[in-house]
Amino acid sequence: MVLDNIYSNSIKVHNGSGDFSCNFVGEKERKLINDVLMKQSSAREIETLKYFRERIMRYNVPTTVKNNPDAYEEFFTSVGRAYLVEAFLEFFGMDNTESVPTKNMPENNATMEEKKQHFDNVIGQFVDYHVFHSGVSDDDKVMNYGLCLIELFVIPMQVNDTVHEVDGDRNVINWKYLLWLFKANNNLSKYAIEGMYFLTLVKCLLTHQMSERVIWGRETNKKGKIATNMPNDLEMEHNIKDTKTMITAMGANKTEKSVLRCSMSVTGMREFLSAFDATSNHIRRSQQLNTASKKN
């Protein structure tokens, strides 16, 4: 079942139709996942990342994350989604995603409020067991590996959703959790030091005004739509890329004045091109299209 889910999720992620993508997961999260779960000697251990890499022939997934981070993210997303779906099906007693749940369901004559309360309690139990490992025995190593994989898969989902929603308070909580994981993985982790530095600044050293700016001013929204925010550093990378493209197109006609003028006009040029595409009904295909566009 897990392998079938991996195949289906691989197609979704590859085609850009999946509803989750590790867009904003940085090198630190990838390295943590690789260090904990991707053991090169575990190719014969069923249900491990290395096993699935060999089984579905994802040979572009590197042993070192920095060699091909995009392939690693796509692969881990496929496996993580499959594990999470399989755990959900098992928890509710379902054979597949189309079947009817047979376990952990409310009474048939329950009111709407009772059903909502039951849903909150049941999902809380699912999260406590599969993410926070409440009541899990240390004896079953295979189960512990699967739960650890689900936990490390939920972290990128949480990070991405935090960025999309611009939830500064949740971002601080994420860093507290990541700090604990980085420290547990490596006592000398530079990422743990980075997390401690960030938390110390916003909680102790900065003024209240500056702390709020640091917590809530880390994302930008270019479209003005809900849940379409992106990190400031990623937006800066886009600006740098557009600037380099414009400067390269100048050829040999580069002067200090022309380069400065070109750099200052990047934002306006991008808006001009977007307006031109909209006027001419030119549709730019997105690589992360969740649902079909109504215009198509």
PDB file of C-alpha atoms in Angstrom:
ATOM      1  CA  MET A   1       0.000   0.000   0.000  1.00  0.00           C
ATOM      2  CA  VAL A   2       2.800   2.427   0.891  1.00  0.00           C
ATOM      3  CA  LEU A   3       4.597   1.651  -2.371  1.00  0.00           C
ATOM      4  CA  ASP A   4       1.403   2.261  -4.376  1.00  0.00           C
ATOM      5  CA  ASN A   5       0.931   5.609  -2.656  1.00  0.00           C
ATOM      6  CA  ILE A   6       4.526   6.537  -3.447  1.00  0.00           C
ATOM      7  CA  TYR A   7       3.991   5.844  -7.147  1.00  0.00           C
ATOM      8  CA  SER A   8       0.809   7.945  -7.261  1.00  0.00           C
ATOM      9  CA  ASN A   9       2.328  10.786  -5.249  1.00  0.00           C
ATOM     10  CA  SER A  10       5.456  10.747  -7.396  1.00  0.00           C
ATOM     11  CA  ILE A  11       3.340  11.386 -10.477  1.00  0.00           C
ATOM     12  CA  LYS A  12       1.493  14.241  -8.747  1.00  0.00           C
ATOM     13  CA  VAL A  13       4.659  15.951  -7.557  1.00  0.00           C
ATOM     14  CA  HIS A  14       6.433  15.476 -10.878  1.00  0.00           C
ATOM     15  CA  ASN A  15       3.510  16.958 -12.802  1.00  0.00           C
ATOM     16  CA  GLY A  16       3.104  19.811 -10.334  1.00  0.00           C
ATOM     17  CA  SER A  17      -0.417  18.765  -9.411  1.00  0.00           C
ATOM     18  CA  GLY A  18       0.274  17.748  -5.826  1.00  0.00           C
ATOM     19  CA  ASP A  19      -1.141  19.874  -3.036  1.00  0.00           C
ATOM     20  CA  PHE A  20       2.160  20.017  -1.198  1.00  0.00           C
ATOM     21  CA  SER A  21       5.628  21.064  -2.232  1.00  0.00           C
ATOM     22  CA  CYS A  22       8.698  21.764  -0.113  1.00  0.00           C
ATOM     23  CA  ASN A  23       9.199  25.203  -1.612  1.00  0.00           C
ATOM     24  CA  PHE A  24      10.552  26.944   1.442  1.00  0.00           C
ATOM     25  CA  VAL A  25      12.387  24.094   3.117  1.00  0.00           C
ATOM     26  CA  GLY A  26      16.022  25.069   3.376  1.00  0.00           C
ATOM     27  CA  GLU A  27      19.286  23.193   3.448  1.00  0.00           C
ATOM     28  CA  LYS A  28      19.091  22.708   7.205  1.00  0.00           C
ATOM     29  CA  GLU A  29      15.815  20.746   7.071  1.00  0.00           C
ATOM     30  CA  ARG A  30      16.996  18.613   4.136  1.00  0.00           C
ATOM     31  CA  LYS A  31      20.274  17.772   5.863  1.00  0.00           C
ATOM     32  CA  LEU A  32      18.478  16.841   9.080  1.00  0.00           C
ATOM     33  CA  ILE A  33      16.147  14.469   7.230  1.00  0.00           C
ATOM     34  CA  ASN A  34      19.037  12.918   5.321  1.00  0.00           C
ATOM     35  CA  ASP A  35      21.173  12.413   8.439  1.00  0.00           C
ATOM     36  CA  VAL A  36      18.375  10.774  10.409  1.00  0.00           C
ATOM     37  CA  LEU A  37      16.588   8.653   7.800  1.00  0.00           C
ATOM     38  CA  MET A  38      18.783   8.152   4.717  1.00  0.00           C
ATOM     39  CA  LYS A  39      21.311   5.520   5.759  1.00  0.00           C
ATOM     40  CA  GLN A  40      23.293   4.127   2.839  1.00  0.00           C
ATOM     41  CA  SER A  41      23.485   0.686   4.455  1.00  0.00           C
ATOM     42  CA  SER A  42      19.692   0.308   4.712  1.00  0.00           C
ATOM     43  CA  ALA A  43      18.915  -0.561   1.087  1.00  0.00           C
ATOM     44  CA  ARG A  44      17.739  -4.046   2.129  1.00  0.00           C
ATOM     45  CA  GLU A  45      15.678  -2.761   5.042  1.00  0.00           C
ATOM     46  CA  ILE A  46      12.064  -2.683   3.816  1.00  0.00           C
ATOM     47  CA  GLU A  47      10.123   0.604   4.125  1.00  0.00           C
ATOM     48  CA  THR A  48      13.241   2.789   4.522  1.00  0.00           C
ATOM     49  CA  LEU A  49      14.075   5.758   2.324  1.00  0.00           C
ATOM     50  CA  LYS A  50      17.084   3.986   0.850  1.00  0.00           C
ATOM     51  CA  TYR A  51      14.917   0.942   0.099  1.00  0.00           C
ATOM     52  CA  PHE A  52      12.314   3.019  -1.735  1.00  0.00           C
ATOM     53  CA  ARG A  53      15.037   4.896  -3.620  1.00  0.00           C
ATOM     54  CA  GLU A  54      16.314   1.634  -5.062  1.00  0.00           C
ATOM     55  CA  ARG A  55      12.867   0.069  -5.491  1.00  0.00           C
ATOM     56  CA  ILE A  56      11.381   2.886  -7.573  1.00  0.00           C
ATOM     57  CA  MET A  57      14.754   3.594  -9.224  1.00  0.00           C
ATOM     58  CA  ARG A  58      15.154   7.194  -8.132  1.00  0.00           C
ATOM     59  CA  TYR A  59      18.842   7.189  -8.948  1.00  0.00           C
ATOM     60  CA  ASN A  60      18.894  10.969  -9.301  1.00  0.00           C
ATOM     61  CA  VAL A  61      18.385  11.225  -5.525  1.00  0.00           C
ATOM     62  CA  PRO A  62      21.903  11.917  -4.210  1.00  0.00           C
ATOM     63  CA  THR A  63      23.587  10.542  -1.139  1.00  0.00           C
ATOM     64  CA  THR A  64      24.529  14.123  -0.273  1.00  0.00           C
ATOM     65  CA  VAL A  65      21.575  16.501  -0.269  1.00  0.00           C
ATOM     66  CA  LYS A  66      23.398  19.528  -1.664  1.00  0.00           C
ATOM     67  CA  ASN A  67      24.272  17.676  -4.891  1.00  0.00           C
ATOM     68  CA  ASN A  68      20.640  17.661  -6.055  1.00  0.00           C
ATOM     69  CA  PRO A  69      18.296  19.184  -3.451  1.00  0.00           C
ATOM     70  CA  ASP A  70      15.279  19.375  -5.770  1.00  0.00           C
ATOM     71  CA  ALA A  71      15.356  15.645  -6.533  1.00  0.00           C
ATOM     72  CA  TYR A  72      15.752  14.881  -2.846  1.00  0.00           C
ATOM     73  CA  GLU A  73      12.768  17.046  -1.902  1.00  0.00           C
ATOM     74  CA  GLU A  74      10.574  15.469  -4.563  1.00  0.00           C
ATOM     75  CA  PHE A  75      11.536  11.975  -3.453  1.00  0.00           C
ATOM     76  CA  PHE A  76      11.029  12.646   0.251  1.00  0.00           C
ATOM     77  CA  THR A  77       7.704  14.357  -0.460  1.00  0.00           C
ATOM     78  CA  SER A  78       6.486  11.269  -2.319  1.00  0.00           C
ATOM     79  CA  VAL A  79       7.509   8.880   0.454  1.00  0.00           C
ATOM     80  CA  GLY A  80       6.300  11.159   3.247  1.00  0.00           C
ATOM     81  CA  ARG A  81       2.877  11.633   1.677  1.00  0.00           C
ATOM     82  CA  ALA A  82       2.571   7.880   1.184  1.00  0.00           C
ATOM     83  CA  TYR A  83       3.418   7.189   4.828  1.00  0.00           C
ATOM     84  CA  LEU A  84       0.993   9.833   6.054  1.00  0.00           C
ATOM     85  CA  VAL A  85      -1.847   8.573   3.847  1.00  0.00           C
ATOM     86  CA  GLU A  86      -1.209   4.980   4.899  1.00  0.00           C
ATOM     87  CA  ALA A  87      -1.227   5.950   8.583  1.00  0.00           C
ATOM     88  CA  PHE A  88      -4.483   7.848   8.107  1.00  0.00           C
ATOM     89  CA  LEU A  89      -6.131   4.911   6.329  1.00  0.00           C
ATOM     90  CA  GLU A  90      -5.017   2.518   9.049  1.00  0.00           C
ATOM     91  CA  PHE A  91      -6.223   4.852  11.791  1.00  0.00           C
ATOM     92  CA  PHE A  92      -9.733   5.078  10.318  1.00  0.00           C
ATOM     93  CA  GLY A  93      -9.928   1.452   9.151  1.00  0.00           C
ATOM     94  CA  MET A  94     -10.022   2.184   5.418  1.00  0.00           C
ATOM     95  CA  ASP A  95      -8.787  -0.042   2.595  1.00  0.00           C
ATOM     96  CA  ASN A  96      -8.137   2.864   0.226  1.00  0.00           C
ATOM     97  CA  THR A  97      -8.898   6.550  -0.162  1.00  0.00           C
ATOM     98  CA  GLU A  98     -12.292   5.785  -1.724  1.00  0.00           C
ATOM     99  CA  SER A  99     -13.565   3.427   0.987  1.00  0.00           C
ATOM    100  CA  VAL A 100     -15.754   4.319   3.974  1.00  0.00           C
ATOM    101  CA  PRO A 101     -14.115   4.742   7.419  1.00  0.00           C
ATOM    102  CA  THR A 102     -14.898   1.940   9.855  1.00  0.00           C
ATOM    103  CA  LYS A 103     -13.020   3.083  12.978  1.00  0.00           C
ATOM    104  CA  ASN A 104     -12.866   6.204  15.145  1.00  0.00           C
ATOM    105  CA  MET A 105     -16.125   7.553  13.747  1.00  0.00           C
ATOM    106  CA  PRO A 106     -18.855   9.400  15.715  1.00  0.00           C
ATOM    107  CA  GLU A 107     -22.223   7.883  16.522  1.00  0.00           C
ATOM    108  CA  ASN A 108     -24.789   7.943  13.740  1.00  0.00           C
ATOM    109  CA  ASN A 109     -27.279   9.921  15.820  1.00  0.00           C
ATOM    110  CA  ALA A 110     -24.707  12.463  17.034  1.00  0.00           C
ATOM    111  CA  THR A 111     -25.439  16.149  16.578  1.00  0.00           C
ATOM    112  CA  MET A 112     -23.263  18.439  14.490  1.00  0.00           C
ATOM    113  CA  GLU A 113     -21.579  19.882  17.584  1.00  0.00           C
ATOM    114  CA  GLU A 114     -20.874  16.395  18.904  1.00  0.00           C
ATOM    115  CA  LYS A 115     -19.399  15.400  15.554  1.00  0.00           C
ATOM    116  CA  LYS A 116     -17.126  18.460  15.565  1.00  0.00           C
ATOM    117  CA  GLN A 117     -15.978  17.682  19.090  1.00  0.00           C
ATOM    118  CA  HIS A 118     -15.382  14.054  18.159  1.00  0.00           C
ATOM    119  CA  PHE A 119     -13.423  15.102  15.078  1.00  0.00           C
ATOM    120  CA  ASP A 120     -11.172  17.395  17.121  1.00  0.00           C
ATOM    121  CA  ASN A 121     -10.521  14.663  19.677  1.00  0.00           C
ATOM    122  CA  VAL A 122      -9.814  11.975  17.079  1.00  0.00           C
ATOM    123  CA  ILE A 123      -7.471  14.130  15.006  1.00  0.00           C
ATOM    124  CA  GLY A 124      -5.737  15.141  18.232  1.00  0.00           C
ATOM    125  CA  GLN A 125      -5.180  11.479  19.037  1.00  0.00           C
ATOM    126  CA  PHE A 126      -3.829  10.881  15.532  1.00  0.00           C
ATOM    127  CA  VAL A 127      -1.364  13.767  15.822  1.00  0.00           C
ATOM    128  CA  ASP A 128      -0.313  12.820  19.355  1.00  0.00           C
ATOM    129  CA  TYR A 129       0.550   9.293  18.282  1.00  0.00           C
ATOM    130  CA  HIS A 130       1.950   9.742  14.768  1.00  0.00           C
ATOM    131  CA  VAL A 131       3.696  13.101  15.187  1.00  0.00           C
ATOM    132  CA  PHE A 132       4.471  13.490  18.899  1.00  0.00           C
ATOM    133  CA  HIS A 133       4.818   9.722  19.501  1.00  0.00           C
ATOM    134  CA  SER A 134       2.666   9.711  22.621  1.00  0.00           C
ATOM    135  CA  GLY A 135       2.346   6.176  23.992  1.00  0.00           C
ATOM    136  CA  VAL A 136       4.716   4.639  21.426  1.00  0.00           C
ATOM    137  CA  SER A 137       6.809   1.670  22.511  1.00  0.00           C
ATOM    138  CA  ASP A 138      10.564   1.765  21.945  1.00  0.00           C
ATOM    139  CA  ASP A 139      10.691  -1.946  21.127  1.00  0.00           C
ATOM    140  CA  ASP A 140       9.217  -1.787  17.616  1.00  0.00           C
ATOM    141  CA  LYS A 141      12.063  -0.282  15.598  1.00  0.00           C
ATOM    142  CA  VAL A 142      10.197  -0.442  12.285  1.00  0.00           C
ATOM    143  CA  MET A 143       7.223   1.422  13.734  1.00  0.00           C
ATOM    144  CA  ASN A 144       9.525   4.016  15.279  1.00  0.00           C
ATOM    145  CA  TYR A 145      11.244   4.591  11.933  1.00  0.00           C
ATOM    146  CA  GLY A 146       7.904   5.129  10.205  1.00  0.00           C
ATOM    147  CA  LEU A 147       6.704   7.528  12.902  1.00  0.00           C
ATOM    148  CA  CYS A 148       9.993   9.419  12.740  1.00  0.00           C
ATOM    149  CA  LEU A 149       9.606   9.754   8.978  1.00  0.00           C
ATOM    150  CA  ILE A 150       6.067  11.082   9.378  1.00  0.00           C
ATOM    151  CA  GLU A 151       7.240  13.560  12.009  1.00  0.00           C
ATOM    152  CA  LEU A 152      10.046  14.879   9.812  1.00  0.00           C
ATOM    153  CA  PHE A 153       7.631  15.075   6.879  1.00  0.00           C
ATOM    154  CA  VAL A 154       5.101  17.117   8.846  1.00  0.00           C
ATOM    155  CA  ILE A 155       7.791  19.678   9.726  1.00  0.00           C
ATOM    156  CA  PRO A 156       8.238  20.891   6.104  1.00  0.00           C
ATOM    157  CA  MET A 157       4.455  21.027   5.754  1.00  0.00           C
ATOM    158  CA  GLN A 158       4.291  23.183   8.861  1.00  0.00           C
ATOM    159  CA  VAL A 159       7.134  25.436   7.693  1.00  0.00           C
ATOM    160  CA  ASN A 160       5.588  25.932   4.258  1.00  0.00           C
ATOM    161  CA  ASP A 161       2.145  26.675   5.656  1.00  0.00           C
ATOM    162  CA  THR A 162       3.641  29.142   8.132  1.00  0.00           C
ATOM    163  CA  VAL A 163       5.311  31.035   5.296  1.00  0.00           C
ATOM    164  CA  HIS A 164       2.189  30.991   3.125  1.00  0.00           C
ATOM    165  CA  GLU A 165       0.006  32.294   5.945  1.00  0.00           C
ATOM    166  CA  VAL A 166       2.621  34.718   7.405  1.00  0.00           C
ATOM    167  CA  ASP A 167       2.078  33.397  10.910  1.00  0.00           C
ATOM    168  CA  GLY A 168       4.878  34.969  12.928  1.00  0.00           C
ATOM    169  CA  ASP A 169       3.930  33.347  16.226  1.00  0.00           C
ATOM    170  CA  ARG A 170       3.900  29.906  14.623  1.00  0.00           C
ATOM    171  CA  ASN A 171       7.276  30.655  13.048  1.00  0.00           C
ATOM    172  CA  VAL A 172       8.748  31.149  16.521  1.00  0.00           C
ATOM    173  CA  ILE A 173       7.208  27.840  17.624  1.00  0.00           C
ATOM    174  CA  ASN A 174       8.678  26.137  14.556  1.00  0.00           C
ATOM    175  CA  TRP A 175      12.137  27.422  15.426  1.00  0.00           C
ATOM    176  CA  LYS A 176      11.825  26.149  18.995  1.00  0.00           C
ATOM    177  CA  TYR A 177      10.961  22.708  17.685  1.00  0.00           C
ATOM    178  CA  LEU A 178      13.679  22.754  15.016  1.00  0.00           C
ATOM    179  CA  LEU A 179      16.236  23.909  17.573  1.00  0.00           C
ATOM    180  CA  TRP A 180      15.534  20.812  19.630  1.00  0.00           C
ATOM    181  CA  LEU A 181      15.850  18.536  16.585  1.00  0.00           C
ATOM    182  CA  PHE A 182      19.082  20.111  15.332  1.00  0.00           C
ATOM    183  CA  LYS A 183      20.640  19.926  18.782  1.00  0.00           C
ATOM    184  CA  ALA A 184      19.604  16.281  19.190  1.00  0.00           C
ATOM    185  CA  ASN A 185      21.088  15.415  15.794  1.00  0.00           C
ATOM    186  CA  ASN A 186      24.395  17.227  16.320  1.00  0.00           C
ATOM    187  CA  ASN A 187      25.654  18.977  19.438  1.00  0.00           C
ATOM    188  CA  LEU A 188      27.738  21.341  17.294  1.00  0.00           C
ATOM    189  CA  SER A 189      25.035  22.038  14.704  1.00  0.00           C
ATOM    190  CA  LYS A 190      25.349  25.500  13.194  1.00  0.00           C
ATOM    191  CA  TYR A 191      21.616  25.429  12.529  1.00  0.00           C
ATOM    192  CA  ALA A 192      20.906  24.945  16.232  1.00  0.00           C
ATOM    193  CA  ILE A 193      23.101  27.971  16.927  1.00  0.00           C
ATOM    194  CA  GLU A 194      21.224  29.924  14.264  1.00  0.00           C
ATOM    195  CA  GLY A 195      17.904  28.994  15.858  1.00  0.00           C
ATOM    196  CA  MET A 196      19.104  29.949  19.329  1.00  0.00           C
ATOM    197  CA  TYR A 197      20.393  33.274  17.993  1.00  0.00           C
ATOM    198  CA  PHE A 198      17.032  34.050  16.364  1.00  0.00           C
ATOM    199  CA  LEU A 199      15.024  33.134  19.467  1.00  0.00           C
ATOM    200  CA  THR A 200      17.367  35.088  21.738  1.00  0.00           C
ATOM    201  CA  LEU A 201      16.980  38.173  19.569  1.00  0.00           C
ATOM    202  CA  VAL A 202      13.190  38.174  19.357  1.00  0.00           C
ATOM    203  CA  LYS A 203      12.607  37.134  22.967  1.00  0.00           C
ATOM    204  CA  CYS A 204      15.361  38.941  24.881  1.00  0.00           C
ATOM    205  CA  LEU A 205      17.671  41.356  23.090  1.00  0.00           C
ATOM    206  CA  LEU A 206      15.509  43.338  20.663  1.00  0.00           C
ATOM    207  CA  THR A 207      13.005  45.976  21.617  1.00  0.00           C
ATOM    208  CA  HIS A 208       9.348  45.042  21.381  1.00  0.00           C
ATOM    209  CA  GLN A 209       8.903  47.052  18.187  1.00  0.00           C
ATOM    210  CA  MET A 210      11.956  45.594  16.476  1.00  0.00           C
ATOM    211  CA  SER A 211      11.060  42.094  17.661  1.00  0.00           C
ATOM    212  CA  GLU A 212       7.632  42.371  16.034  1.00  0.00           C
ATOM    213  CA  ARG A 213       9.251  43.572  12.812  1.00  0.00           C
ATOM    214  CA  VAL A 214      11.634  40.618  12.747  1.00  0.00           C
ATOM    215  CA  ILE A 215       8.886  38.090  13.520  1.00  0.00           C
ATOM    216  CA  TRP A 216       6.222  39.402  11.145  1.00  0.00           C
ATOM    217  CA  GLY A 217       8.334  41.012   8.421  1.00  0.00           C
ATOM    218  CA  ARG A 218      10.002  37.938   6.963  1.00  0.00           C
ATOM    219  CA  GLU A 219       7.597  37.349   4.052  1.00  0.00           C
ATOM    220  CA  THR A 220       6.202  39.287   1.129  1.00  0.00           C
ATOM    221  CA  ASN A 221       3.099  38.968  -1.032  1.00  0.00           C
ATOM    222  CA  LYS A 222       3.358  39.929  -4.689  1.00  0.00           C
ATOM    223  CA  LYS A 223      -0.142  38.843  -5.714  1.00  0.00           C
ATOM    224  CA  GLY A 224      -2.267  40.182  -2.882  1.00  0.00           C
ATOM    225  CA  LYS A 225      -4.072  36.860  -2.507  1.00  0.00           C
ATOM    226  CA  ILE A 226      -4.589  34.792   0.606  1.00  0.00           C
ATOM    227  CA  ALA A 227      -1.905  32.201   1.400  1.00  0.00           C
ATOM    228  CA  THR A 228       0.402  33.258  -1.466  1.00  0.00           C
ATOM    229  CA  ASN A 229       3.217  34.743   0.596  1.00  0.00           C
ATOM    230  CA  MET A 230       6.865  33.954   0.014  1.00  0.00           C
ATOM    231  CA  PRO A 231      10.077  34.582   1.983  1.00  0.00           C
ATOM    232  CA  ASN A 232      11.826  37.905   1.509  1.00  0.00           C
ATOM    233  CA  ASP A 233      15.116  36.240   0.618  1.00  0.00           C
ATOM    234  CA  LEU A 234      13.432  34.201  -2.125  1.00  0.00           C
ATOM    235  CA  GLU A 235      11.903  37.360  -3.572  1.00  0.00           C
ATOM    236  CA  MET A 236      15.351  38.959  -3.482  1.00  0.00           C
ATOM    237  CA  GLU A 237      16.773  35.987  -5.380  1.00  0.00           C
ATOM    238  CA  HIS A 238      14.133  36.520  -8.063  1.00  0.00           C
ATOM    239  CA  ASN A 239      15.089  40.190  -8.301  1.00  0.00           C
ATOM    240  CA  ILE A 240      18.761  39.297  -8.630  1.00  0.00           C
ATOM    241  CA  LYS A 241      17.990  36.764 -11.351  1.00  0.00           C
ATOM    242  CA  ASP A 242      15.923  39.299 -13.312  1.00  0.00           C
ATOM    243  CA  THR A 243      18.653  41.903 -12.879  1.00  0.00           C
ATOM    244  CA  LYS A 244      21.310  39.547 -14.212  1.00  0.00           C
ATOM    245  CA  THR A 245      19.090  38.659 -17.170  1.00  0.00           C
ATOM    246  CA  MET A 246      18.604  42.313 -18.083  1.00  0.00           C
ATOM    247  CA  ILE A 247      22.291  43.136 -17.678  1.00  0.00           C
ATOM    248  CA  THR A 248      23.291  40.144 -19.803  1.00  0.00           C
ATOM    249  CA  ALA A 249      20.900  41.284 -22.547  1.00  0.00           C
ATOM    250  CA  MET A 250      22.737  44.616 -22.721  1.00  0.00           C
ATOM    251  CA  GLY A 251      25.697  42.879 -24.308  1.00  0.00           C
ATOM    252  CA  ALA A 252      28.736  45.104 -24.708  1.00  0.00           C
ATOM    253  CA  ASN A 253      26.785  48.291 -23.970  1.00  0.00           C
ATOM    254  CA  LYS A 254      27.456  48.127 -20.263  1.00  0.00           C
ATOM    255  CA  THR A 255      28.416  51.197 -18.308  1.00  0.00           C
ATOM    256  CA  GLU A 256      28.181  51.934 -14.633  1.00  0.00           C
ATOM    257  CA  LYS A 257      25.292  54.302 -15.253  1.00  0.00           C
ATOM    258  CA  SER A 258      23.370  51.882 -17.494  1.00  0.00           C
ATOM    259  CA  VAL A 259      23.806  48.989 -15.055  1.00  0.00           C
ATOM    260  CA  LEU A 260      22.553  51.163 -12.194  1.00  0.00           C
ATOM    261  CA  ARG A 261      19.541  52.275 -14.221  1.00  0.00           C
ATOM    262  CA  CYS A 262      18.828  48.680 -15.189  1.00  0.00           C
ATOM    263  CA  SER A 263      18.993  47.506 -11.579  1.00  0.00           C
ATOM    264  CA  MET A 264      16.586  50.207 -10.434  1.00  0.00           C
ATOM    265  CA  SER A 265      14.036  49.336 -13.119  1.00  0.00           C
ATOM    266  CA  VAL A 266      13.719  45.604 -12.410  1.00  0.00           C
ATOM    267  CA  THR A 267      10.474  45.865 -10.431  1.00  0.00           C
ATOM    268  CA  GLY A 268       8.831  48.141 -12.984  1.00  0.00           C
ATOM    269  CA  MET A 269       9.942  45.929 -15.854  1.00  0.00           C
ATOM    270  CA  ARG A 270       8.470  42.861 -14.173  1.00  0.00           C
ATOM    271  CA  GLU A 271       5.139  44.625 -13.624  1.00  0.00           C
ATOM    272  CA  PHE A 272       5.164  45.804 -17.231  1.00  0.00           C
ATOM    273  CA  LEU A 273       5.707  42.263 -18.516  1.00  0.00           C
ATOM    274  CA  SER A 274       2.962  40.897 -16.262  1.00  0.00           C
ATOM    275  CA  ALA A 275       0.527  43.553 -17.493  1.00  0.00           C
ATOM    276  CA  PHE A 276       1.464  42.795 -21.097  1.00  0.00           C
ATOM    277  CA  ASP A 277       0.864  39.060 -20.572  1.00  0.00           C
ATOM    278  CA  ALA A 278      -2.513  39.771 -18.982  1.00  0.00           C
ATOM    279  CA  THR A 279      -3.543  42.100 -21.819  1.00  0.00           C
ATOM    280  CA  SER A 280      -2.544  39.616 -24.510  1.00  0.00           C
ATOM    281  CA  ASN A 281      -4.188  36.690 -22.631  1.00  0.00           C
ATOM    282  CA  HIS A 282      -0.871  34.907 -22.357  1.00  0.00           C
ATOM    283  CA  ILE A 283      -1.025  32.255 -19.622  1.00  0.00           C
ATOM    284  CA  ARG A 284       2.207  31.427 -17.845  1.00  0.00           C
ATOM    285  CA  ARG A 285       2.138  27.795 -16.834  1.00  0.00           C
ATOM    286  CA  SER A 286       2.754  27.253 -13.153  1.00  0.00           C
ATOM    287  CA  GLN A 287       4.795  24.333 -11.884  1.00  0.00           C
ATOM    288  CA  GLN A 288       2.653  24.068  -8.760  1.00  0.00           C
ATOM    289  CA  LEU A 289      -0.848  24.143 -10.204  1.00  0.00           C
ATOM    290  CA  ASN A 290      -3.160  22.487  -7.700  1.00  0.00           C
ATOM    291  CA  THR A 291      -6.407  22.769  -9.660  1.00  0.00           C
ATOM    292  CA  ALA A 292      -7.190  23.466 -13.277  1.00  0.00           C
ATOM    293  CA  SER A 293      -7.609  27.126 -14.113  1.00  0.00           C
ATOM    294  CA  LYS A 294     -11.125  28.222 -15.042  1.00  0.00           C
ATOM    295  CA  LYS A 295      -9.669  30.252 -17.909  1.00  0.00           C
ATOM    296  CA  ASN A 296      -8.408  27.040 -19.483  1.00  0.00           C
TER     297      ASN A 296
END
